CSV table of C-alpha atoms in Angstrom, one decimal:
chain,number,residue,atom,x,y,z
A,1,UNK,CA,-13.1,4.5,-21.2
A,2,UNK,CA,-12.1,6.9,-24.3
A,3,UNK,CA,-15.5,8.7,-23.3
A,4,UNK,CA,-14.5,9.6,-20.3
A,5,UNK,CA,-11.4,11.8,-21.2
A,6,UNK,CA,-11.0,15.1,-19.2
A,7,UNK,CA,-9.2,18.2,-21.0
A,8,UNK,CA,-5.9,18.0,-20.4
A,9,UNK,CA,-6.3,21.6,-18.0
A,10,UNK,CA,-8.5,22.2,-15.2
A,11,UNK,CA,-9.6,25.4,-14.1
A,12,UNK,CA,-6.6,27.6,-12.3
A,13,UNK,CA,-6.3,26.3,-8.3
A,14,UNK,CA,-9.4,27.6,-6.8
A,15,UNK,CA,-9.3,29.6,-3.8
A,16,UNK,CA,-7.6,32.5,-5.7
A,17,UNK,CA,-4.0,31.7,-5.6
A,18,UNK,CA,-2.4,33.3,-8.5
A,19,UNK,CA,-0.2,31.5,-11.0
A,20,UNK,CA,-0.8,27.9,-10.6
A,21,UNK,CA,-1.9,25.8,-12.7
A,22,UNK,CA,-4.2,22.6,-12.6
A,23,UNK,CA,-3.6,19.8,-14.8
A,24,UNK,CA,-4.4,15.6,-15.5
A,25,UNK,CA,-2.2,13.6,-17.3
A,26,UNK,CA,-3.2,10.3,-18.6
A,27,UNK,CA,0.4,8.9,-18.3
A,28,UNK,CA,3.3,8.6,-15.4
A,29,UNK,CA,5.8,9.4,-18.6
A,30,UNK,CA,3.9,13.2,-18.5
A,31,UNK,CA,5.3,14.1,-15.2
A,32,UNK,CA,9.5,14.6,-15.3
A,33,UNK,CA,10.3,12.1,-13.3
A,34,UNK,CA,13.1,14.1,-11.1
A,35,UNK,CA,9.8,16.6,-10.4
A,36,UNK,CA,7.5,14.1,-9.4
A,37,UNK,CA,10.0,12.4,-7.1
A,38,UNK,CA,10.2,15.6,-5.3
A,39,UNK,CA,7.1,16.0,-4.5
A,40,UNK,CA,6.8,12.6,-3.5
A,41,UNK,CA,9.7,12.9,-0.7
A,42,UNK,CA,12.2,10.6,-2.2
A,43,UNK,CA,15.5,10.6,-0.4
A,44,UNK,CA,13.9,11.8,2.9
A,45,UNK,CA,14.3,9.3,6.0
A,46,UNK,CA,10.7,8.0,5.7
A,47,UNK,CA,10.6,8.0,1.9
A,48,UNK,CA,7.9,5.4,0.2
A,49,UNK,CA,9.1,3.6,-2.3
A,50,UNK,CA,5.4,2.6,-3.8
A,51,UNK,CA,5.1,6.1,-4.9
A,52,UNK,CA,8.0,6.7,-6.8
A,53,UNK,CA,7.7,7.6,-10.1
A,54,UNK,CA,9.6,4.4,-11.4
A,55,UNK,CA,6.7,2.4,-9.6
A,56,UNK,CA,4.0,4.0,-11.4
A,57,UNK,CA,6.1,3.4,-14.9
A,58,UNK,CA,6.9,-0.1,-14.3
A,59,UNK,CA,3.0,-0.3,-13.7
A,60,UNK,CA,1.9,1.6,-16.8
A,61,UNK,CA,4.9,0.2,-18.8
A,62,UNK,CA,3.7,-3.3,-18.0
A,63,UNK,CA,0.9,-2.9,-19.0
A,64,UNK,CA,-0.6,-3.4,-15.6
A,65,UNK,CA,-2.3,-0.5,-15.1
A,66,UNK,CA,-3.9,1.0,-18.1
A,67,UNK,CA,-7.3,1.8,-19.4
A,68,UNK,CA,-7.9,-1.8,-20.6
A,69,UNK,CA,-6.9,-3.2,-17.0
A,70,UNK,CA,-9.6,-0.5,-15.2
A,71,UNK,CA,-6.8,1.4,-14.2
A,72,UNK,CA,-6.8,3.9,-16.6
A,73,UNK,CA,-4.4,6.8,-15.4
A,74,UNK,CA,-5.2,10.3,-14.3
A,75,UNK,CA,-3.0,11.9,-12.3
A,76,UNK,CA,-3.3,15.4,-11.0
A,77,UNK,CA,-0.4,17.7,-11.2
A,78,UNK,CA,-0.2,21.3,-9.6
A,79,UNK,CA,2.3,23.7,-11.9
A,80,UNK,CA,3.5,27.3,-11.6
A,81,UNK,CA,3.5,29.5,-13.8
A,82,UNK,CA,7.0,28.0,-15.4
A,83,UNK,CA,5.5,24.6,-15.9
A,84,UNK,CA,7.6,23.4,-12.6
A,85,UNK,CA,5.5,21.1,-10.7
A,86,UNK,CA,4.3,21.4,-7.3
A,87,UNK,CA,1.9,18.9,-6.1
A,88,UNK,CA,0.7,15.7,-7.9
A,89,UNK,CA,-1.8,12.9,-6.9
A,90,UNK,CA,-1.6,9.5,-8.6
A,91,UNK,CA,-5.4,9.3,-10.1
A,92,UNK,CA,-7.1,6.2,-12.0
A,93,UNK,CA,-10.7,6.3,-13.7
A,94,UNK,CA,-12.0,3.0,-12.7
A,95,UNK,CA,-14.5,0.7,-13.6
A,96,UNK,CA,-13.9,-1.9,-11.1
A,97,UNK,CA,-12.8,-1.8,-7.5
A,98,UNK,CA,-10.6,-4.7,-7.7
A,99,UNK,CA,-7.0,-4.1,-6.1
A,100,UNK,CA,-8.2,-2.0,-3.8
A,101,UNK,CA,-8.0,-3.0,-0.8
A,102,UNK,CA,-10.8,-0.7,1.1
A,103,UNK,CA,-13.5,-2.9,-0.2
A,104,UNK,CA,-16.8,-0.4,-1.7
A,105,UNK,CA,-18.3,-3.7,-3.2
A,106,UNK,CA,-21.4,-2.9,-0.7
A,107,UNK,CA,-21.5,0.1,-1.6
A,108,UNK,CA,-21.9,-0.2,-5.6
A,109,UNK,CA,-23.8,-3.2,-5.6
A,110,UNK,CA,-26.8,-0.8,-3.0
A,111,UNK,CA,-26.1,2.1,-5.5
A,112,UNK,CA,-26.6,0.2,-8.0
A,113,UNK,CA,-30.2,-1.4,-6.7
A,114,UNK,CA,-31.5,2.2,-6.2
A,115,UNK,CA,-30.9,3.4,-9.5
A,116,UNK,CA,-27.5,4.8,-9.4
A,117,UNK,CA,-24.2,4.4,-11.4
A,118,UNK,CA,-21.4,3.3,-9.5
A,119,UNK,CA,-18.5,3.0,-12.4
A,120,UNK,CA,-16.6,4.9,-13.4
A,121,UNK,CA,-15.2,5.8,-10.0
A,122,UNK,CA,-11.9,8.1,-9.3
A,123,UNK,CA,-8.9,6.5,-7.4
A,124,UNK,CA,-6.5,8.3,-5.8
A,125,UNK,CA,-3.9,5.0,-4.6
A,126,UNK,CA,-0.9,3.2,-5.2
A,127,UNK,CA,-2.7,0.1,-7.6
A,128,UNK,CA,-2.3,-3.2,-5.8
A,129,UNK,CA,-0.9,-2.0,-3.0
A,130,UNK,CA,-2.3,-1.6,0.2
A,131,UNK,CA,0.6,0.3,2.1
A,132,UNK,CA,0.4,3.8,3.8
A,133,UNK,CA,2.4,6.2,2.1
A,134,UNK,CA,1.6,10.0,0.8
A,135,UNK,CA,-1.3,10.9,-1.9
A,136,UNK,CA,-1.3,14.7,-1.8
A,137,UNK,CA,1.9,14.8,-2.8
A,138,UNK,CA,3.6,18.8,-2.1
A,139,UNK,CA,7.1,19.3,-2.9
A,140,UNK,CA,8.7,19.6,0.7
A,141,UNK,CA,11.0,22.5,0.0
A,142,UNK,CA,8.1,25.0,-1.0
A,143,UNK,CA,7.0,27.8,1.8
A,144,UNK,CA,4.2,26.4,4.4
A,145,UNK,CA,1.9,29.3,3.2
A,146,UNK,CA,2.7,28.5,-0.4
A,147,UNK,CA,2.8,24.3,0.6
A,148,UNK,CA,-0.9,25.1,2.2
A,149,UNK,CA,-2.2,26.8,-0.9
A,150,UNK,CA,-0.9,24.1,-3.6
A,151,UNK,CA,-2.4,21.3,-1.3
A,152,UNK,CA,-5.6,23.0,-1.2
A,153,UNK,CA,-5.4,23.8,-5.1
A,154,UNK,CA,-4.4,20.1,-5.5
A,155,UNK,CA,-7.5,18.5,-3.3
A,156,UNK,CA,-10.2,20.9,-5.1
A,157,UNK,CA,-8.3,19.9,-8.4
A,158,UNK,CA,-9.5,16.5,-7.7
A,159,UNK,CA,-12.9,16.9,-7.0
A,160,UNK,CA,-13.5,19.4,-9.8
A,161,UNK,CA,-11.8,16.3,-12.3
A,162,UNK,CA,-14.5,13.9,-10.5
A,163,UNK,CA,-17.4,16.7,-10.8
A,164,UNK,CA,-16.2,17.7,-14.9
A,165,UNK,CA,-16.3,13.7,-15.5
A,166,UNK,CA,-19.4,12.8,-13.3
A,167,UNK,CA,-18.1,10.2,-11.6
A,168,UNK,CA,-20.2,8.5,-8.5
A,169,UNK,CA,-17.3,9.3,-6.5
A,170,UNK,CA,-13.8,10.2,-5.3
A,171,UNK,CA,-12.0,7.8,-3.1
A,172,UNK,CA,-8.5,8.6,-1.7
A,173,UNK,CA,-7.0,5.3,-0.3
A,174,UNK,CA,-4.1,5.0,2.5
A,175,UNK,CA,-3.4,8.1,3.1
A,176,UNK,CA,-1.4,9.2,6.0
A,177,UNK,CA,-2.8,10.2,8.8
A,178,UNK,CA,-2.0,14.1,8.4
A,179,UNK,CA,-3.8,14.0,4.6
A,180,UNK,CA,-6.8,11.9,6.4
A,181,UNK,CA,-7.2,15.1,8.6
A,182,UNK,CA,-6.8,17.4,5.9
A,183,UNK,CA,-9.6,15.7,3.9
A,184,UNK,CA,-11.9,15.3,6.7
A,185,UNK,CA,-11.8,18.8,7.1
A,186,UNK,CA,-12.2,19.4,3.8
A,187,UNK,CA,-15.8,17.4,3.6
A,188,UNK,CA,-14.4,13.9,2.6
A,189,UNK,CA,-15.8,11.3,4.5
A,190,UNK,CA,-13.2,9.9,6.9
A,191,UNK,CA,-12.8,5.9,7.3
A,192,UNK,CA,-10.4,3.3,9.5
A,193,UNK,CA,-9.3,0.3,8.6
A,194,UNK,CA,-6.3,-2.0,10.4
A,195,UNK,CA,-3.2,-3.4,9.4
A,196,UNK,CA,-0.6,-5.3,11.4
A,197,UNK,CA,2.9,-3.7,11.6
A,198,UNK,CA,6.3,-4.7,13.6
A,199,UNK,CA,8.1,-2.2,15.3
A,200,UNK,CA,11.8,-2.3,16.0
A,201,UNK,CA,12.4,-1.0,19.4
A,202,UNK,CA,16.6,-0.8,18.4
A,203,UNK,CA,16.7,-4.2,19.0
A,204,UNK,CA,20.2,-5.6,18.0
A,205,UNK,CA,19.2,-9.1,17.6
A,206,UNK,CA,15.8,-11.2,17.1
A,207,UNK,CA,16.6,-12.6,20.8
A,208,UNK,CA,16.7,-9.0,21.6
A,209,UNK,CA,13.2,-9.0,20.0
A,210,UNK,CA,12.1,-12.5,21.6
A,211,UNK,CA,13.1,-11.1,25.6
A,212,UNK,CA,10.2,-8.4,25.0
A,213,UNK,CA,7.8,-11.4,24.6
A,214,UNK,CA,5.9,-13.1,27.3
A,215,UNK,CA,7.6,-17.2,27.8
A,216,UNK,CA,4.9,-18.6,26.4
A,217,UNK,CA,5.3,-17.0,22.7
A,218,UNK,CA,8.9,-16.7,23.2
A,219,UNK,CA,9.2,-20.7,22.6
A,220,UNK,CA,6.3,-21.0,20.3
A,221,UNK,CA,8.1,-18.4,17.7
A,222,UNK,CA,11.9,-20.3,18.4
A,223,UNK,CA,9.5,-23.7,17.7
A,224,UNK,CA,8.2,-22.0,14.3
A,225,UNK,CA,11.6,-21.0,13.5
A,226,UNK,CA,13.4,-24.1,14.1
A,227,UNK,CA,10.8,-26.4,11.8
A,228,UNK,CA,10.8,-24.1,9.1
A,229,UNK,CA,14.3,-23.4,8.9
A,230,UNK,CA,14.8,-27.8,9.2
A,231,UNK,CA,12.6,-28.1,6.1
A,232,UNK,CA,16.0,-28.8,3.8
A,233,UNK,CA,15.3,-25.1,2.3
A,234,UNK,CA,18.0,-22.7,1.8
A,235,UNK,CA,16.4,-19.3,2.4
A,236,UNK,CA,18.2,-16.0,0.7
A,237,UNK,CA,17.9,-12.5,0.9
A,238,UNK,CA,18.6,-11.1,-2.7
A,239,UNK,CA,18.9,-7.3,-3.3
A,240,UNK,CA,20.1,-5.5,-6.3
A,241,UNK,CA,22.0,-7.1,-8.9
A,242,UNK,CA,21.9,-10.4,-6.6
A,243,UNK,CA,18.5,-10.6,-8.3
A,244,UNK,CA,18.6,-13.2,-11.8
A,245,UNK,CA,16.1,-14.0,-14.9
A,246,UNK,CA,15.4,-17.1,-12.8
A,247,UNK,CA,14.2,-15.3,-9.2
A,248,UNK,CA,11.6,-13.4,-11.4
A,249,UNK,CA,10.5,-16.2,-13.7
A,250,UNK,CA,10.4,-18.7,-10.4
A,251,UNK,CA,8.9,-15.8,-8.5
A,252,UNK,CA,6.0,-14.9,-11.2
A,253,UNK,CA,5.1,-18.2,-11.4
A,254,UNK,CA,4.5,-17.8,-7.1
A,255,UNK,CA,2.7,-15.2,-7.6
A,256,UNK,CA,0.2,-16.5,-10.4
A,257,UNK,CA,-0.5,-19.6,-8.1
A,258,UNK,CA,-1.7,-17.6,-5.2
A,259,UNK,CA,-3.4,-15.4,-7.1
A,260,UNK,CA,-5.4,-18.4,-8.7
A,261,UNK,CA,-5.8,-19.8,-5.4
A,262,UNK,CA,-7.3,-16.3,-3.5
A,263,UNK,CA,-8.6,-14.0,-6.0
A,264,UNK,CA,-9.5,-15.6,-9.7
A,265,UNK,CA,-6.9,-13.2,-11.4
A,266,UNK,CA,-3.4,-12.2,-11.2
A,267,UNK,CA,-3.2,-7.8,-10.9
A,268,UNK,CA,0.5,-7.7,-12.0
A,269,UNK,CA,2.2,-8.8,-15.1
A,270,UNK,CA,5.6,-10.9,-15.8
A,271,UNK,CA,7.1,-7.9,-17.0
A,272,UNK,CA,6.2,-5.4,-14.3
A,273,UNK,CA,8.2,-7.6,-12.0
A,274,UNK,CA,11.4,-7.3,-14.5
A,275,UNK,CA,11.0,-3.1,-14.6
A,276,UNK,CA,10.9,-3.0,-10.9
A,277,UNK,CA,13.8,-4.7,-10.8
A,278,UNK,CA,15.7,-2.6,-13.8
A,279,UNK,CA,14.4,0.6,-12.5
A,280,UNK,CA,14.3,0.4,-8.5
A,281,UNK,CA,16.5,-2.8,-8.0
A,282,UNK,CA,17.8,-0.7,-4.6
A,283,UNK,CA,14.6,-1.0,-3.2
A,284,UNK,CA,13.8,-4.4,-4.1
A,285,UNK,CA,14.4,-7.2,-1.1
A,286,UNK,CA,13.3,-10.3,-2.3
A,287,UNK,CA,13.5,-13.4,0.0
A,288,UNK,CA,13.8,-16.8,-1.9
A,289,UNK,CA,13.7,-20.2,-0.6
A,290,UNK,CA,16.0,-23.0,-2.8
A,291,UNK,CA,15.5,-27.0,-2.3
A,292,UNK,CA,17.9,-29.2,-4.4
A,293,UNK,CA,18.5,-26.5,-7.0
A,294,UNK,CA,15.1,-25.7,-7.0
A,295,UNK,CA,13.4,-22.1,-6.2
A,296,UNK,CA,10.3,-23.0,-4.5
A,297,UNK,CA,9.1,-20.6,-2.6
A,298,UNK,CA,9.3,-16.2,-2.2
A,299,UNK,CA,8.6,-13.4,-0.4
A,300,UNK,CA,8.5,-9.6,-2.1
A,301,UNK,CA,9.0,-6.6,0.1
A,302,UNK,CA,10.4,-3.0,-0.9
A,303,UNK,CA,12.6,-0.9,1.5
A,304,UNK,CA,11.4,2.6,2.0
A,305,UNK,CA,13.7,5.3,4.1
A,306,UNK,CA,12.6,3.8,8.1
A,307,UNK,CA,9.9,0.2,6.8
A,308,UNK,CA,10.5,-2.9,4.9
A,309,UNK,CA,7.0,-3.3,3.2
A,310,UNK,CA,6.2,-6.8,2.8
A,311,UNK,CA,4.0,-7.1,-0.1
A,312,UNK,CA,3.6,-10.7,-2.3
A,313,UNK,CA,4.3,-14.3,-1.6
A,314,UNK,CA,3.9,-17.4,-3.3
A,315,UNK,CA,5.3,-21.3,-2.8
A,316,UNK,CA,5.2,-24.8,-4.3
A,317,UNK,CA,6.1,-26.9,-1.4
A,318,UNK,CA,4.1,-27.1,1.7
A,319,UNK,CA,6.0,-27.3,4.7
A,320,UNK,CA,5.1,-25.9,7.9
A,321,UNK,CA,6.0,-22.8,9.2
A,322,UNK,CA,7.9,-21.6,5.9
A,323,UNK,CA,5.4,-18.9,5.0
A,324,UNK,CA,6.1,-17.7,8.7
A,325,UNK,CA,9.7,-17.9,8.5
A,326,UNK,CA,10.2,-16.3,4.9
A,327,UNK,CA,7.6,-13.6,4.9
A,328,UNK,CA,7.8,-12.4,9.1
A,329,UNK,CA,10.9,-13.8,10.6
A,330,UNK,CA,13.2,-13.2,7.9
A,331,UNK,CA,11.7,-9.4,7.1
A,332,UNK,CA,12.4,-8.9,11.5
A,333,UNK,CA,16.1,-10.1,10.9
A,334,UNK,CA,16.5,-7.4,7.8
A,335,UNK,CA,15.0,-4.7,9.3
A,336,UNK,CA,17.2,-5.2,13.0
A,337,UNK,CA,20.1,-6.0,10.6
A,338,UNK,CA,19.3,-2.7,8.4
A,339,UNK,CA,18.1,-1.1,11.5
A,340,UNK,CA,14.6,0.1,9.8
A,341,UNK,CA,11.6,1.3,12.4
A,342,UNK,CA,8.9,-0.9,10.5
A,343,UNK,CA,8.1,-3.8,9.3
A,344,UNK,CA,4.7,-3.5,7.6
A,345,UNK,CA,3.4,-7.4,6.2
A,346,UNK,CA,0.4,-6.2,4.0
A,347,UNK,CA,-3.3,-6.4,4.6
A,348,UNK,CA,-5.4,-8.8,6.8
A,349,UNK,CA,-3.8,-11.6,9.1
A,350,UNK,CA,-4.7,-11.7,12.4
A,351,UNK,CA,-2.2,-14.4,12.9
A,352,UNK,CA,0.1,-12.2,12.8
A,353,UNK,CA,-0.2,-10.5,16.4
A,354,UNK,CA,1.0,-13.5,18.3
A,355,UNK,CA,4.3,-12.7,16.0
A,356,UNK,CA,4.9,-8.9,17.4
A,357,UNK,CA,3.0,-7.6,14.5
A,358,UNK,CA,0.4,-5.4,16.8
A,359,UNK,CA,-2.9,-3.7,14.8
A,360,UNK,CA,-2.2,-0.6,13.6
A,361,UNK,CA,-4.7,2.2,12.3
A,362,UNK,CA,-5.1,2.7,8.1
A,363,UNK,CA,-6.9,5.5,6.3
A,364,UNK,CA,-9.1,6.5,3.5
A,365,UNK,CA,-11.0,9.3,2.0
A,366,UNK,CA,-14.3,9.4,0.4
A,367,UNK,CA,-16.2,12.1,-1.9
A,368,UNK,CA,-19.5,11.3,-2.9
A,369,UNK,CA,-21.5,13.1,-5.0
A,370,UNK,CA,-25.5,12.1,-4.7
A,371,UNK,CA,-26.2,13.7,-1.5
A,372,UNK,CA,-28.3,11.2,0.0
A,373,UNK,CA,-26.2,8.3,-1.0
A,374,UNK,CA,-23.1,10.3,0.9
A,375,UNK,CA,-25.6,10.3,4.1
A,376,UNK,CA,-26.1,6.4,3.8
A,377,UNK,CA,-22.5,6.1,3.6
A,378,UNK,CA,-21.7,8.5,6.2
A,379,UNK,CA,-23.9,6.8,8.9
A,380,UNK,CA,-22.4,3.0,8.3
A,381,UNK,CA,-18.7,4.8,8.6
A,382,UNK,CA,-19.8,6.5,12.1
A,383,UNK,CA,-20.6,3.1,13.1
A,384,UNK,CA,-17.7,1.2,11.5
A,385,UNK,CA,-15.1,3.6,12.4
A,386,UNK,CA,-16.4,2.8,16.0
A,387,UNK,CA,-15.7,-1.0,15.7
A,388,UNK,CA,-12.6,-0.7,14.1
A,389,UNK,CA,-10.9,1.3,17.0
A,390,UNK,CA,-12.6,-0.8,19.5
A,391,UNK,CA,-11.0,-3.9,17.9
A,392,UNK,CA,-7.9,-2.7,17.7
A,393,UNK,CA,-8.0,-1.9,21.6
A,394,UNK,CA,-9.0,-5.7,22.0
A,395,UNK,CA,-6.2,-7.1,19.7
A,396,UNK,CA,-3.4,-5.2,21.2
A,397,UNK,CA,-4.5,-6.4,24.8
A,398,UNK,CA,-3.8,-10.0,23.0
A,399,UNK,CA,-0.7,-9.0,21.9
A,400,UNK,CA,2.7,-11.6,23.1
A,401,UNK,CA,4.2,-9.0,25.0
A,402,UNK,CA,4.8,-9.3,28.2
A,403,UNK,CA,2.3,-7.4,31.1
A,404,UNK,CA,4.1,-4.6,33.3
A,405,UNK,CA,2.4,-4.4,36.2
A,406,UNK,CA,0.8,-0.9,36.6
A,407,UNK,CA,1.2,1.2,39.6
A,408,UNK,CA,-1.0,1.0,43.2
C-alpha cells in the first residue's frame, strides 16, 4: 500500500478554529502514549481497555496489524499549537474487510460488478475486535466549546484523509451511541447491528442472578453448570502475573484451532498475545480449564472500568457444556465478584439469551463517496436498521426472565 501514503499534515481543522493542527501517523509509537491515553479516557469508571494505546502497540508490534496484514495504520491525531494532542482516531488503510465484524462483503462485491473500486477502504476500529468503546477520541478535560470544535476538526480530518487518498469509503465501526449521533448528523450513514450483553443488577451471588429467572431456565442453567463443572476439569481464573509461558503457548494453540475451524486464518499472532500480557497484564482475565496436568481449554476477556469483555476461546476436549461454563458462567461469577455493570461475550450467539445475555443495540458509521452508490446503500440501511430493532424487540420478549404482570 506504499502508494497510498498521505502527507504526514492535513489541512488545519476546518471550520475555522485557530491553532489546531491535523495530522496521520502511520504508527501507534507516533502518538506519546500518556497523550493518547487521555484522550482515550483511561482511568475513568467506564474506561475501554481495547483502545488503549498499549493495545494498539501490542497489535502493531506483533506484527498483527501492519500494511502487509491489510491493516496498515493511519491514525488521526488533533494537536495545538504546542504539539499537545487533543483528539485521535485509530485509522487503518485496508484492502480487505476481514476482522471486521460489520460485514460490507455485499457491498464491495455490487461495487465492484458496476465498475467501482472498493479497496482500499478507511477503517476507523479497534482490529479484531468487535466491542463498543470510543473512536472520536477528545481528551475529557478540554472545555465543551473547545471539546466540540476538536471533535468536529477531528471527523472532517477524516474524511478529508479519505477524500486526499480516494478511498471508496470511510467506515467508523462500534462507536458509541453519542459518536453514532454525532456522525449521523454529520452526513454518515447510520447503521445497527446487535450484540448480546449481561447486566449485573448488584447481584451478590449467581443464585442472586438465577432468582431473576423464570423456573424453567433457573434449572436448565444449574443443569449446564453442574455437567460442565463434573467434566474432571479444573477451571482457573488467571490475572496478572498468575499468567505463565504455558497459558499463552496452550492458549495460542486454542485460538489457531478455532480459527482454522470458523474463518480459514488466524488475525492475531503468538506474540501479540505475550505483549498484551507484558504491557496490560491488569486488564487481562484469562479463564483456563486444566485436566490431568493438561491445559485444554480457555477463555480471553479484558476488564475495562464497569464490563468484562469476553473476546476469544478455543478447546481440545469436547465435553458438554464447558464452553458455557468457561466463557458465560465463569465471566457472571467475576463480574458479581468484581462487581462490574457488564458482561459483554462478543458477536453473534443467539444462544446466549436463554443465559441472561439479552440483545443489545451496536453502531457504525459510513462515508461513501460515489453519490449514487451512497443512495443504494442508504436505502438497504433504512430497511435493515428496521429489522434489526424489530428483532431485538422479539428476542428480548424470549428472554428467561421472569413476566411481571402489568397493571389493569
Amino acid at each position: 500500500m506504499d502508494d497510498e501514503r498521505p502527507d504526514a499534515d492535513l489541512p488545519d481543522a476546518p471550520g475555522g478554529e485557530d491553532g489546531l493542527q491535523i495530522r496521520v501517523l502511520p504508527s501507534i509509537h507516533q502518538v506519546p502514549s500518556g497523550q493518547w491515553d487521555l484522550c482515550a479516557g483511561v482511568g475513568k469508571p467506564d474506561h475501554n481497555p481495547f483502545v488503549r494505546h498499549a493495545f494498539f502497540s501490542a497489535l502493531e508490534d506483533s506484527r498483527s496489524t501492519i500494511a502487509d496484514t491489510g491493516w496498515y495504520p493511519q491514525h488521526v491525531v488533533v494537536e495545538d499549537l504546542s504539539g499537545d494532542v487533543l483528539a485521535c482516531a485509530p485509522m487503518f488503510l485496508k484492502n480487505h474487510s476481514y476482522g471486521e465484524y460489520v460485514f460490507d462483503w455485499g457491498w464491495a462485491e455490487a461495487y465492484q460488478r458496476a465498475g467501482g473500486r472498493y479497496y482500499p477502504k478507511l477503517q476507523c476500529a479497534v482490529p479484531f475486535t468487535p466491542v463498543t468503546g470510543p473512536r472520536l477520541m477528545v481528551r475529557p478535560s478540554l472545555l465543551p466549546s473547545l471539546a466540540h470544535d476538536v471533535e468536529r476538526g477531528l471527523l472532517g480530518g477524516m474524511v478529508e484523509l479519505a477524500s486526499r487518498l480516494k478511498v471508496s469509503s470511510l467506515h467508523v465501526t462500534f462507536p458509541t451511541a453519542t459518536e453514532y449521533d454525532t456522525m449521523t448528523r454529520a452526513g454518515f450513514l447510520p447503521r445497527l447491528g446487535e450484540q448480546y450483553h449481561w447486566e449485573n443488577k448488584d447481584y451478590e451471588s449467581f443464585d442472586d442472578f438465577l432468582s431473576e429467572l423464570s423456573s424453567r431456565k433457573r434449572k436448565s442453567i444449574r443443569k449446564e453448570r453442574e455437567k460442565a463443572n463434573s467434566s474432571g476439569v479444573d477451571i482457573q481464573i488467571l490475572t496478572g502475573a498468575d499468567i505463565k509461558p504455558r497459558h499463552w503457548d496452550a492458549f495460542f494453540q486454542f485460538y489457531m484451532n478455532t480459527s482454522d475451524r470458523k474463518w480459514g486464518q488466524a488475525y492475531l499472532t503468538r506474540a501479540f498475545f505475550e505483549l498484551l500480557s507484558e504491557r496490560m497484564g491488569d486488564a487481562v482475565v484469562l479463564i483456563m480449564g486444566e485436566e490431568d496436568g493438561r491445559l485444554v481449554c480457555g477463555a480471553l476477556n479484558l476488564r475495562g472500568g464497569n464490563t468484562l469483555f469476553g473476546r476469544n476461546w478455543g478447546t481440545v476436549v469436547d465435553y458438554p457444556m464447558l464452553h458455557f461454563e468457561v466463557c458465560y458462567y465463569r465471566a457472571i461469577d467475576y463480574a458479581i465478584e468484581h462487581k462490574l455493570k457488564w458482561v459483554e461475550a462478543g458477536a453473534q450467539g443467539q444462544h446466549k439469551i436463554q443465559r441472561g445475555y439479552m440483545p443489545k443495540r451496536t453502531y457504525s458509521a459510513h462515508w461513501i463517496a460515489d453519490k449514487g452508490f451512497r443512495s443504494a446503500v442508504a436505502e438497504f440501511l433504512d430497511r435493515e436498521r428496521a429489522a434489526i430493532i424489530s428483532d431485538i424487540e422479539f428476542q428480548t420478549d424470549l428472554g428467561p426472565f421472569k413476566r411481571t404482570k402489568s397493571s389493569p
